[in-house]
Amino acid sequence: MTKMSQLEDHIKELEEIQRYNRGLIEASIDPMLTTDTDGIITDVNEQMVNITGHSRKRLIGTPFKEYFTDPEEAYEGIKETLAEKMVRDYELTLISQTGKQIPVSYNATVFTDAEGNVKGVFAVARDITEYKKMEQEIKESQRYNRGLIESSIDAMLTTDTDGIITDVNEQMIRITGRLREQLIGTPFKEYFTNPEVAYEGIIKTLSEKMVRDYELTLVSRAGKEFPVSYNATVFTDASGYVKGVFAVARDMTEHKRLEKELKSYTENLEVKVNERTEELKIQQERESSYNQILTTLNASIDLSIMLKNGLNEIVQHLNAPFGVIYLYDIEENVLKTAATHAVKKELLTAQFEVGEGIPGEAALERKTLIIKDIPQDERYHIDFGVMEANPKTIMSIPIVFRKNLLGTIVIGFLTDVSEDTQQFLQRIVSQFGIAINNAQSYDMVQNMAQELQEYSGQLEKSNQLKDLFTDILRHDLLNPAGLVRGFTDVLLSKEIDEKNKELLKKVHNNNEKLIDLIETASKFAKLESTEELEFERNDIGIIFKNVVDNFAQLAEDKEMTIEFLADGEYFANVNPIIEDVFSNLLSNAIKYSPKGSRIILDIQDADPDWRISVTDFGFGIADEDKTKLFQRFKRVDKKGIKGTGLGLAIGKRIVELHGGDVGIENNPEGQGSVFWVTIEKA
Ligand code: ADP
């Protein structure tokens, strides 16, 4: 290889290296340039062309400083680099061709020729727009944080690890009444009533990294004390090294005040609860007294015992020295002493007219009378028999039940009488009203029962007398009459003298009449005292027909025709004695009708009854007599016909014992009557 070609190669190699270096320079994202020692640009890279917007040609040969907002500063930079051989982070603001301002940070060095002479400056700029923006943001956020800190209503401060204040916020200044400068650099503990405890708080925070609710009392410059509660933490630098304590104090003045208020409120509440409990206790005692008195009132139905016991209970429960109950006597219109408690004897019989005296006034007005503040002097001195006292209050309460005055209760007290006691007494007295009314009603019922019993005794007696009379009738009258009948029959058969015979016949007839009367009367008396009959289901049509058969001869004797219309079945629950009713009616019809007249017998369905009727064409009965006939011994217009006047009365009684009815109507077909009875169907 020739020397020439060696040189060529070397040059090529150098060119290669240069191209490489230049390539690096051009590819750099940082704008680069060189200036001569006067600050005239001698070279620029591509990025410099881009950022300034000027062509390489325009840039080279012009002063470096021309492209910055502050040319002096830019020129200073060049000079500083030449003097110091190097500058770092030299900040300038570049102006592009379009006028855009770009913050840049320069690192610059000098460059020399082969001999080591300084030829100029090589400056590398960095676009710090982003960085500047970030810096701004940080500043803003810092300001924001600080703002928060300053505006906090909590007093905040930082101390170093020795407890010397390094920073304070606005509230801390306000609360202590000192300037920021006066606070910073002084020991934290100086501002508290108990510096030792304050210092311990700092130490505790440093050792435990955090304390909560640490209570201290801060003293302001003016000497005012503030209770404060601290929350404190340690704070570190970027590398985690503890720099000091950040303490947030809360002014507890309001809190303490509320606490105090709460305490007094709680205490107050306690007092109130106690008072109310006491009230309830009294009420409960009242209620139990009330129930006790009520029990006493209900325990006895005997009026005087009930009043006495009730009054005793009242005076005991109310701690009253005396009491009187007066009952109202409606007939005499006076109040009479009915029960007393601790009242001397003379008062026991006292009585007051309505309107008179203390009990009378309350009774008249029907209103409670309260006499208060009775003077404590001789005039009002009351001798109660068992004690002597001057009552301070007297209450006179009318006892009223359903608007009726029953009496008055007068109670004397040695003290004033509370509203409560008055109401209580009022309630009790209304219970007295009920109890007295009950007792009086009971007395009344008791008396009525007594009277009823006496009356029923009398009735019993009169029944016994009737029975006795019936027995006398049957045995003491019927037997001799029977004997008379026997004797006259014998005498009649033997007597030949017509006159004597006539007399004997009269005796015989009258005796027969007497026997008939005795028999019917005793039958009636027996039926009168009979309550119930025994029944049997029977066809009353058949019974009726038998009666007709018994009277056939009698009717024939009077040439009368009996028309028996009942031809069905007529079942009813009857006693055989029912036959007497039919006999009596048919016998009367024959008796009280003229010779040759008709008699119509019928049984009709008058659901739920059978209606049995006897129609005659006889003398008839006047309307005013119709009801009388069924009474015993009532006979009208006898027309010389013999009878006892008991037949219809007996018949009516028998029908009634069957649950039926009797009646008389005029014969609708003309002269005569219709006698009817009803018997329930079965
Ligand atoms: P006595 O027939 O024994 O007098 P009653 O009690 O049977 O008693 O009758 C009472 C009175 O009713 C009779 O005295 C008579 O005056 C009247 N009387 C009863 N039945 C009839 C009748 N069918 N017609 C008219 N009067 C009658």
XYZ file of C-alpha atoms and ligand atoms in Angstrom:
709
model
C 0.000 0.000 0.000
C 1.360 3.441 -0.994
C 1.653 6.264 1.478
C -0.884 8.097 -0.611
C -3.423 5.396 -0.366
C -2.716 5.061 3.386
C -3.475 8.757 3.779
C -6.597 8.388 1.732
C -7.731 5.560 3.944
C -6.982 7.568 7.053
C -8.925 10.486 5.678
C -11.781 8.183 4.859
C -11.633 6.824 8.349
C -11.689 10.311 9.803
C -14.545 11.281 7.529
C -16.309 8.200 8.714
C -15.867 9.149 12.344
C -16.941 12.704 11.647
C -20.004 11.570 9.810
C -20.801 9.379 12.745
C -20.362 12.187 15.255
C -22.286 14.587 13.112
C -25.002 11.965 12.771
C -25.256 11.741 16.536
C -25.397 15.509 16.840
C -28.043 15.817 14.208
C -30.121 12.977 15.666
C -30.130 14.453 19.153
C -33.539 15.552 20.450
C -31.784 18.393 22.248
C -31.139 21.564 20.201
C -27.327 22.078 19.929
C -25.172 24.913 18.710
C -21.710 26.345 18.815
C -20.683 29.956 19.058
C -17.361 31.636 18.727
C -15.873 33.445 21.708
C -17.954 36.509 20.784
C -21.169 34.592 21.009
C -21.788 34.454 17.244
C -23.370 31.199 16.202
C -20.968 29.031 14.208
C -22.954 25.808 13.909
C -26.456 24.401 14.716
C -28.024 20.982 14.584
C -31.283 19.925 13.013
C -33.249 20.175 16.323
C -32.042 23.793 16.745
C -33.421 24.554 13.264
C -36.722 22.849 14.247
C -37.190 24.600 17.582
C -36.329 28.113 16.369
C -38.113 27.792 13.041
C -35.072 29.539 11.408
C -32.943 27.924 8.702
C -29.414 26.858 9.418
C -28.231 29.549 7.043
C -30.201 32.280 8.878
C -28.894 31.132 12.238
C -25.143 30.768 11.503
C -23.291 34.072 11.698
C -25.940 35.744 13.954
C -25.515 36.473 17.691
C -26.693 33.698 20.008
C -28.385 36.203 22.302
C -30.725 37.406 19.583
C -32.963 34.351 20.011
C -33.955 34.847 23.661
C -36.447 36.956 25.590
C -33.647 38.243 27.744
C -30.626 38.740 25.389
C -28.385 40.072 28.184
C -28.888 36.988 30.234
C -28.141 34.833 27.171
C -24.962 36.698 26.507
C -24.042 36.405 30.201
C -24.380 32.676 29.790
C -21.864 32.586 27.014
C -19.481 34.741 29.005
C -19.936 32.595 32.110
C -19.218 29.432 30.092
C -16.049 30.972 28.651
C -14.918 32.006 32.117
C -15.912 28.875 34.029
C -15.346 26.447 31.098
C -18.771 24.982 31.878
C -22.269 25.977 33.059
C -25.156 23.726 34.099
C -28.904 24.237 34.085
C -28.684 27.769 32.793
C -32.268 28.713 32.126
C -33.346 30.943 29.264
C -36.464 31.537 27.268
C -36.054 30.993 23.546
C -38.228 32.806 21.002
C -39.120 30.928 17.866
C -39.596 32.477 14.481
C -43.390 32.432 15.147
C -42.870 34.271 18.426
C -43.527 31.223 20.580
C -41.612 31.261 23.870
C -39.935 28.041 24.885
C -38.274 27.662 28.294
C -34.913 25.920 27.831
C -32.187 24.842 30.147
C -28.618 24.992 28.873
C -25.602 22.877 29.643
C -22.623 24.465 27.939
C -18.857 23.802 27.690
C -16.009 25.482 25.833
C -14.313 23.710 22.979
C -10.663 24.102 21.959
C -8.546 23.551 18.876
C -5.769 20.987 18.626
C -3.458 23.293 20.469
C -5.830 23.767 23.328
C -6.930 27.309 22.519
C -10.514 28.104 23.355
C -12.373 28.361 20.090
C -15.910 28.886 21.334
C -18.884 27.497 23.259
C -20.801 24.252 22.673
C -24.260 24.638 24.132
C -26.881 21.933 24.503
C -30.342 23.216 25.283
C -33.198 21.158 26.693
C -36.802 22.074 26.157
C -38.107 22.375 29.715
C -41.683 23.368 28.833
C -43.039 20.163 30.428
C -40.797 20.510 33.435
C -41.841 24.131 33.899
C -45.478 23.107 33.682
C -44.900 20.457 36.299
C -43.094 22.901 38.506
C -46.022 25.252 38.189
C -48.470 22.515 39.081
C -46.448 21.518 42.105
C -46.300 25.120 43.213
C -50.025 25.439 42.769
C -50.805 22.266 44.632
C -48.456 23.400 47.341
C -50.239 26.673 47.530
C -53.513 24.773 47.601
C -52.308 22.539 50.444
C -51.006 25.476 52.309
C -54.283 27.222 51.737
C -56.073 24.322 53.280
C -53.696 24.333 56.180
C -54.055 28.048 56.692
C -57.792 28.077 56.440
C -58.181 25.127 58.787
C -60.105 25.926 61.948
C -57.687 23.639 63.742
C -54.472 25.180 64.961
C -51.587 23.413 63.158
C -47.863 23.487 63.642
C -44.731 21.545 62.964
C -41.765 21.172 65.240
C -38.396 19.718 64.652
C -37.320 16.647 66.579
C -36.304 18.850 69.516
C -39.791 20.272 69.802
C -38.848 23.671 68.380
C -41.655 25.161 66.272
C -40.778 25.234 62.569
C -44.095 26.259 61.023
C -47.570 27.409 62.138
C -50.894 28.095 60.412
C -53.187 31.068 60.654
C -55.374 29.544 63.367
C -52.356 28.864 65.560
C -51.451 32.537 65.229
C -54.955 33.586 66.076
C -55.355 31.327 69.065
C -52.016 32.188 70.641
C -52.302 35.880 69.804
C -48.683 35.878 68.617
C -47.029 36.588 65.267
C -45.768 33.815 63.043
C -42.218 35.078 63.510
C -42.662 35.049 67.282
C -43.754 31.449 67.237
C -41.327 29.900 64.768
C -38.014 29.002 66.389
C -39.447 28.835 69.955
C -40.120 25.647 71.962
C -43.570 24.213 71.492
C -43.949 23.545 75.225
C -43.717 27.246 76.096
C -47.306 27.850 75.091
C -49.041 25.538 77.539
C -50.063 25.653 81.199
C -48.113 22.451 81.745
C -44.922 22.593 79.574
C -43.682 19.202 80.762
C -46.764 17.406 79.542
C -46.581 19.335 76.235
C -42.969 18.264 75.722
C -43.844 14.674 76.612
C -46.445 14.827 73.853
C -43.717 15.628 71.293
C -41.502 12.838 72.624
C -44.405 10.395 72.601
C -45.249 11.316 68.988
C -41.645 10.826 67.927
C -41.450 7.427 69.592
C -44.881 6.127 68.630
C -45.121 7.996 65.270
C -48.587 9.183 66.226
C -50.670 10.318 69.199
C -54.376 10.967 69.374
C -56.544 13.162 71.627
C -53.644 14.421 73.655
C -55.176 17.065 75.858
C -53.337 20.247 76.823
C -54.271 23.721 77.885
C -52.941 26.424 75.604
C -52.264 29.896 77.019
C -52.666 32.891 74.736
C -50.501 35.961 74.922
C -53.331 37.700 76.799
C -53.307 34.888 79.352
C -56.518 33.284 78.133
C -56.574 29.498 78.454
C -57.893 27.194 75.739
C -58.435 23.524 76.306
C -57.077 21.791 73.186
C -56.887 18.214 72.030
C -53.914 17.207 69.861
C -53.608 14.672 67.099
C -49.962 14.528 66.049
C -47.870 12.510 63.586
C -44.239 12.553 62.580
C -43.295 13.746 59.109
C -40.329 12.636 57.066
C -38.269 13.945 54.234
C -38.130 12.306 50.781
C -35.789 9.662 52.033
C -38.026 8.709 54.960
C -35.930 10.378 57.594
C -38.012 11.792 60.493
C -37.885 15.580 60.271
C -40.233 16.499 63.085
C -43.802 16.486 64.365
C -46.928 17.744 62.642
C -49.490 18.563 65.336
C -53.119 19.485 64.847
C -54.826 21.022 67.870
C -58.555 21.246 68.182
C -60.005 23.998 70.316
C -62.063 22.099 72.854
C -63.612 25.191 74.488
C -66.979 24.606 72.844
C -66.669 20.906 73.370
C -65.885 21.385 77.050
C -68.743 23.835 77.349
C -71.116 21.318 75.756
C -69.685 18.636 77.965
C -70.383 20.795 80.985
C -73.818 21.624 79.696
C -74.499 17.964 79.031
C -73.363 17.143 82.519
C -75.607 19.732 84.081
C -78.391 18.639 81.759
C -77.856 15.032 82.791
C -77.826 16.059 86.414
C -80.934 18.113 85.832
C -82.528 15.174 84.114
C -81.629 13.003 87.039
C -83.298 15.459 89.386
C -86.341 15.528 87.135
C -86.449 11.731 86.895
C -86.186 11.526 90.652
C -88.959 14.049 91.073
C -91.147 12.214 88.582
C -90.381 8.897 90.241
C -91.414 10.420 93.542
C -94.606 11.719 91.907
C -95.342 8.310 90.431
C -94.704 6.726 93.801
C -97.219 9.057 95.419
C -99.648 8.352 92.615
C -99.118 4.657 93.050
C -99.703 4.920 96.765
C -102.845 6.907 96.009
C -103.990 4.248 93.611
C -103.375 1.507 96.127
C -105.218 3.553 98.796
C -108.060 3.983 96.334
C -108.221 0.261 95.666
C -108.033 -0.506 99.353
C -110.908 1.841 100.140
C -112.865 0.368 97.247
C -112.285 -3.120 98.573
C -113.509 -1.989 101.977
C -116.622 -0.452 100.431
C -117.349 -3.644 98.544
C -116.587 -5.890 101.475
C -119.844 -5.196 103.253
C -123.348 -4.747 101.961
C -124.464 -3.652 105.394
C -124.766 0.107 105.019
C -123.630 1.226 108.470
C -120.667 -1.165 108.618
C -119.639 -0.164 105.100
C -119.825 3.555 105.929
C -117.915 3.187 109.182
C -115.110 1.109 107.630
C -114.948 3.268 104.506
C -114.658 6.458 106.557
C -111.931 4.968 108.742
C -109.961 4.052 105.629
C -110.291 7.576 104.211
C -109.098 9.396 107.302
C -106.246 6.935 107.692
C -105.043 7.282 104.100
C -105.362 11.062 104.108
C -103.943 11.450 107.572
C -107.008 13.455 108.547
C -107.943 13.801 112.209
C -111.698 13.536 111.813
C -114.522 12.725 109.458
C -118.308 12.388 109.428
C -120.677 10.835 106.907
C -124.231 12.138 106.819
C -126.967 10.291 104.940
C -129.811 12.144 103.368
C -133.264 11.222 104.612
C -135.466 12.069 101.682
C -138.712 11.966 103.668
C -137.582 14.324 106.397
C -135.293 16.299 104.030
C -132.447 16.212 106.541
C -128.898 14.908 106.695
C -128.456 12.428 109.520
C -125.125 11.342 110.958
C -124.454 7.846 109.657
C -120.770 7.270 110.453
C -118.116 9.186 112.377
C -114.432 9.006 112.965
C -112.919 10.582 116.063
C -115.905 12.775 116.730
C -117.263 13.294 120.232
C -120.522 11.671 121.252
C -122.811 14.700 120.923
C -122.132 14.846 117.197
C -123.223 11.276 116.689
C -126.891 12.207 116.721
C -126.502 15.551 114.997
C -128.603 16.250 111.948
C -128.654 19.105 109.484
C -131.285 20.416 107.203
C -130.298 20.696 103.552
C -128.674 24.121 103.286
C -127.805 24.243 106.970
C -124.221 24.153 108.260
C -121.175 22.791 106.483
C -122.732 19.456 105.471
C -126.038 21.074 104.510
C -124.479 23.719 102.283
C -122.548 21.186 100.186
C -125.701 19.076 99.914
C -127.830 21.993 98.774
C -125.334 23.211 96.179
C -124.348 19.665 95.180
C -120.845 21.113 95.177
C -117.741 20.441 97.237
C -117.205 23.030 99.918
C -113.606 23.694 100.978
C -112.973 25.879 103.978
C -109.314 26.898 103.937
C -106.965 28.551 106.407
C -109.243 28.177 109.374
C -107.883 30.515 112.078
C -106.044 28.698 114.832
C -108.049 30.104 117.689
C -110.457 28.945 120.368
C -113.558 29.468 118.255
C -112.587 26.725 115.857
C -111.217 24.401 118.433
C -112.900 21.075 117.944
C -113.153 18.471 120.645
C -113.193 15.174 118.825
C -113.710 13.158 121.911
C -110.468 11.257 121.469
C -108.469 14.391 120.736
C -108.696 18.128 120.494
C -107.497 19.983 117.429
C -107.916 23.006 115.267
C -108.433 21.888 111.688
C -106.747 24.036 109.074
C -108.962 22.831 106.232
C -112.412 21.260 106.153
C -113.826 19.611 103.046
C -117.526 18.904 102.729
C -118.356 16.780 99.696
C -121.879 15.880 98.598
C -122.450 12.189 97.891
C -124.453 12.004 94.711
C -125.530 9.022 92.669
C -127.298 9.479 89.322
C -128.060 13.075 90.280
C -129.727 11.947 93.496
C -128.392 13.334 96.745
C -127.405 10.501 99.065
C -125.520 12.429 101.751
C -122.395 14.412 102.597
C -118.902 13.500 103.723
C -117.077 16.011 105.901
C -113.342 15.562 106.451
C -111.114 17.784 108.598
C -107.396 18.267 107.927
C -104.664 19.780 110.071
C -102.879 21.006 106.933
C -103.617 22.578 103.581
C -105.139 20.124 101.120
C -103.346 19.671 97.817
C -105.177 19.704 94.504
C -104.218 16.051 94.206
C -105.784 15.099 97.512
C -108.946 16.991 96.625
C -109.289 15.064 93.386
C -108.543 11.828 95.151
C -111.237 12.501 97.724
C -113.674 13.404 94.987
C -113.044 10.062 93.281
C -113.478 8.199 96.534
C -116.715 9.983 97.336
C -118.224 9.052 93.974
C -117.409 5.431 94.848
C -119.195 5.984 98.139
C -122.196 7.091 96.110
C -122.215 3.797 94.216
C -121.654 1.761 97.361
C -124.389 3.546 99.317
C -126.794 3.153 96.427
C -125.952 -0.553 96.251
C -126.400 -1.001 99.974
C -129.679 0.908 99.973
C -130.964 -1.045 96.976
C -129.904 -4.200 98.714
C -131.775 -3.107 101.851
C -134.813 -2.363 99.755
C -134.698 -5.738 98.018
C -134.089 -7.342 101.392
C -137.183 -5.623 102.806
C -139.249 -6.571 99.802
C -138.097 -10.161 100.112
C -139.071 -10.052 103.774
C -142.523 -8.724 102.942
C -142.946 -11.259 100.193
C -142.009 -14.011 102.562
C -144.536 -12.775 105.113
C -147.165 -12.528 102.435
C -146.453 -15.993 101.152
C -146.679 -17.191 104.788
C -150.129 -15.630 104.971
C -151.103 -17.196 101.689
C -149.909 -20.526 102.926
C -152.060 -20.061 105.996
C -155.159 -19.125 103.996
C -154.620 -22.126 101.731
C -154.408 -24.311 104.773
C -157.643 -22.738 106.023
C -159.276 -23.460 102.683
C -158.117 -27.037 102.809
C -159.482 -27.246 106.336
C -162.774 -25.766 105.164
C -162.944 -28.240 102.283
C -162.368 -31.072 104.742
C -165.061 -29.684 107.019
C -167.398 -29.464 104.021
C -166.754 -33.019 102.975
C -166.689 -34.721 106.355
C -168.540 -32.593 108.813
C -171.345 -31.464 106.464
C -171.597 -34.205 103.881
C -171.794 -37.016 106.446
C -174.701 -35.536 108.422
C -176.413 -34.626 105.112
C -175.988 -38.257 104.066
C -177.561 -39.345 107.347
C -180.448 -36.880 106.797
C -180.922 -38.351 103.305
C -181.100 -41.904 104.803
C -183.572 -40.884 107.547
C -185.916 -38.943 105.248
C -185.904 -41.827 102.722
C -186.894 -44.237 105.527
C -189.470 -41.801 106.953
C -190.893 -41.122 103.473
C -191.397 -44.813 102.776
C -193.233 -45.196 106.105
C -195.269 -41.955 106.215
C -198.873 -42.186 105.113
C -200.039 -38.691 106.029
C -199.919 -36.641 102.811
C -199.069 -33.381 104.585
C -196.195 -34.944 106.458
C -195.108 -36.599 103.202
C -195.015 -33.146 101.530
C -192.879 -31.783 104.358
C -190.530 -34.749 104.261
C -190.163 -34.312 100.463
C -189.161 -30.668 101.002
C -186.618 -31.779 103.573
C -185.387 -34.414 101.128
C -185.111 -31.910 98.222
C -183.319 -29.301 100.268
C -181.002 -31.930 101.632
C -180.232 -33.056 98.064
C -179.481 -29.440 97.154
C -177.173 -29.169 100.152
C -175.327 -32.364 99.207
C -174.956 -31.082 95.634
C -173.620 -27.792 96.918
C -171.157 -29.440 99.283
C -169.903 -31.730 96.556
C -169.465 -29.010 93.930
C -167.995 -26.569 96.425
C -165.431 -29.044 97.635
C -164.678 -29.984 94.038
C -164.158 -26.315 93.230
C -161.985 -25.729 96.286
C -159.886 -28.705 95.312
C -159.496 -27.453 91.747
C -158.563 -23.986 93.007
C -155.531 -25.314 94.817
C -154.580 -27.651 91.997
C -151.608 -26.394 89.989
C -151.331 -29.053 87.385
C -153.383 -31.862 85.935
C -152.218 -35.068 84.349
C -153.075 -35.335 80.685
C -153.668 -38.169 78.340
C -154.152 -38.040 74.589
C -157.827 -38.673 73.958
C -160.512 -38.036 71.350
C -162.665 -35.336 72.971
C -165.350 -36.028 70.340
C -165.953 -39.417 71.988
C -165.945 -37.886 75.521
C -168.456 -35.262 74.404
C -170.679 -37.922 72.771
C -170.756 -39.941 76.027
C -171.927 -36.829 77.895
C -174.737 -36.404 75.355
C -175.790 -39.997 75.925
C -175.932 -39.359 79.707
C -178.278 -36.416 79.147
C -180.462 -38.074 76.476
C -183.221 -38.945 78.964
C -183.269 -35.444 80.492
C -183.592 -33.877 77.033
C -186.267 -36.256 76.029
C -188.175 -35.367 79.211
C -188.186 -31.750 78.009
C -188.917 -32.864 74.403
C -185.699 -31.227 73.254
C -183.573 -32.283 70.269
C -179.787 -32.445 70.596
C -177.951 -32.095 67.273
C -174.429 -33.490 67.584
C -172.490 -32.212 64.558
C -168.971 -33.400 65.485
C -168.293 -36.521 63.393
C -164.485 -36.561 63.034
C -161.520 -37.314 65.289
C -160.634 -34.657 67.806
C -157.487 -35.626 69.656
C -156.257 -33.499 72.562
C -154.207 -33.971 75.722
C -156.874 -33.934 78.428
C -157.646 -35.034 81.923
C -160.859 -37.123 82.342
C -162.251 -34.221 84.405
C -162.859 -32.388 81.094
C -166.084 -34.381 80.941
C -167.438 -32.168 83.789
C -167.078 -29.108 81.537
C -169.149 -30.649 78.751
C -171.699 -31.930 81.274
C -172.104 -28.508 82.864
C -172.558 -26.763 79.515
C -175.059 -29.306 78.208
C -176.903 -29.390 81.537
C -177.167 -25.580 81.566
C -178.384 -25.552 77.947
C -181.162 -27.960 78.846
C -181.863 -26.199 82.158
C -182.052 -22.665 80.767
C -183.997 -23.414 77.568
C -187.761 -23.824 77.055
C -189.413 -27.114 76.400
C -189.100 -28.478 72.865
C -186.194 -26.249 71.799
C -183.025 -27.321 69.943
C -179.480 -27.678 71.208
C -176.595 -27.802 68.734
C -173.239 -29.347 69.781
C -170.158 -28.980 67.603
C -166.363 -29.261 67.609
C -164.591 -27.041 65.109
C -160.967 -26.804 63.969
C -159.634 -23.482 65.233
C -155.993 -24.287 64.674
C -154.088 -24.768 66.942
C -157.167 -25.495 69.070
C -160.433 -27.402 68.989
C -163.380 -25.111 69.587
C -166.179 -26.978 71.418
C -169.514 -25.136 71.316
C -172.927 -25.608 72.880
C -175.632 -23.529 71.202
C -179.071 -23.254 72.768
C -182.262 -21.419 71.822
C -183.038 -20.530 75.409
C -183.378 -17.372 77.447
C -179.998 -15.939 76.446
C -177.684 -13.840 78.531
C -177.455 -10.080 78.692
C -174.100 -8.661 77.574
C -173.349 -7.159 80.969
C -173.751 -10.571 82.575
C -171.571 -12.527 80.161
C -168.296 -12.039 82.030
C -169.841 -12.420 85.472
C -171.167 -15.933 84.871
C -167.762 -17.543 85.122
C -167.266 -16.171 88.654
C -168.205 -18.467 91.463
C -171.658 -18.271 92.970
C -172.719 -15.802 90.253
C -176.150 -16.583 89.017
C -178.402 -14.340 86.963
C -182.074 -14.504 86.355
C -182.443 -17.928 87.933
C -186.023 -18.304 86.771
C -186.664 -20.682 89.637
C -184.158 -23.105 88.257
C -181.996 -24.731 90.911
C -178.265 -24.424 90.779
C -175.207 -23.594 92.810
C -173.674 -20.924 90.604
C -170.418 -22.865 90.679
C -170.700 -24.928 87.489
C -169.274 -22.377 85.044
C -166.574 -21.286 87.511
C -165.456 -24.923 87.877
C -165.611 -25.393 84.119
C -163.489 -22.307 83.514
C -160.888 -23.486 86.037
C -160.717 -26.913 84.392
C -160.298 -25.396 80.917
C -157.609 -23.063 82.209
C -155.748 -25.994 83.715
C -155.796 -27.399 80.168
C -154.365 -24.170 78.843
C -157.599 -23.311 77.059
C -160.202 -20.545 77.045
C -163.959 -20.131 77.641
C -166.511 -17.644 76.360
C -170.160 -16.795 75.714
C -171.710 -15.326 72.604
C -175.229 -14.698 71.542
C -176.800 -17.377 69.374
C -176.365 -15.947 65.881
C -179.466 -17.808 64.707
C -181.782 -16.066 67.137
C -182.755 -16.415 70.809
C -180.232 -18.190 73.057
C -176.506 -18.390 73.701
C -173.370 -20.075 72.445
C -171.015 -21.342 75.193
C -167.622 -22.328 73.860
C -164.304 -23.629 75.137
C -160.983 -24.171 73.366
C -158.565 -27.061 73.983
C -155.247 -27.366 72.227
C -155.029 -30.037 69.563
C -152.687 -32.955 69.971
P -176.018 -22.992 88.132
O -176.421 -23.450 86.773
O -175.764 -24.030 89.074
O -176.745 -21.817 88.635
P -173.764 -22.195 86.634
O -172.448 -21.637 87.027
O -173.705 -23.370 85.785
O -174.555 -22.381 87.920
O -174.511 -21.031 85.874
C -174.515 -19.771 86.405
C -175.641 -18.958 85.877
O -175.496 -18.677 84.501
C -176.928 -19.654 85.932
O -177.551 -19.521 87.192
C -177.748 -19.003 84.830
O -178.351 -17.850 85.302
C -176.716 -18.656 83.812
N -176.693 -19.644 82.721
C -175.883 -20.692 82.630
N -176.081 -21.316 81.457
C -177.052 -20.658 80.786
C -177.711 -20.807 79.543
N -177.447 -21.813 78.705
N -178.691 -19.923 79.189
C -179.009 -18.911 80.033
N -178.408 -18.684 81.240
C -177.444 -19.587 81.621
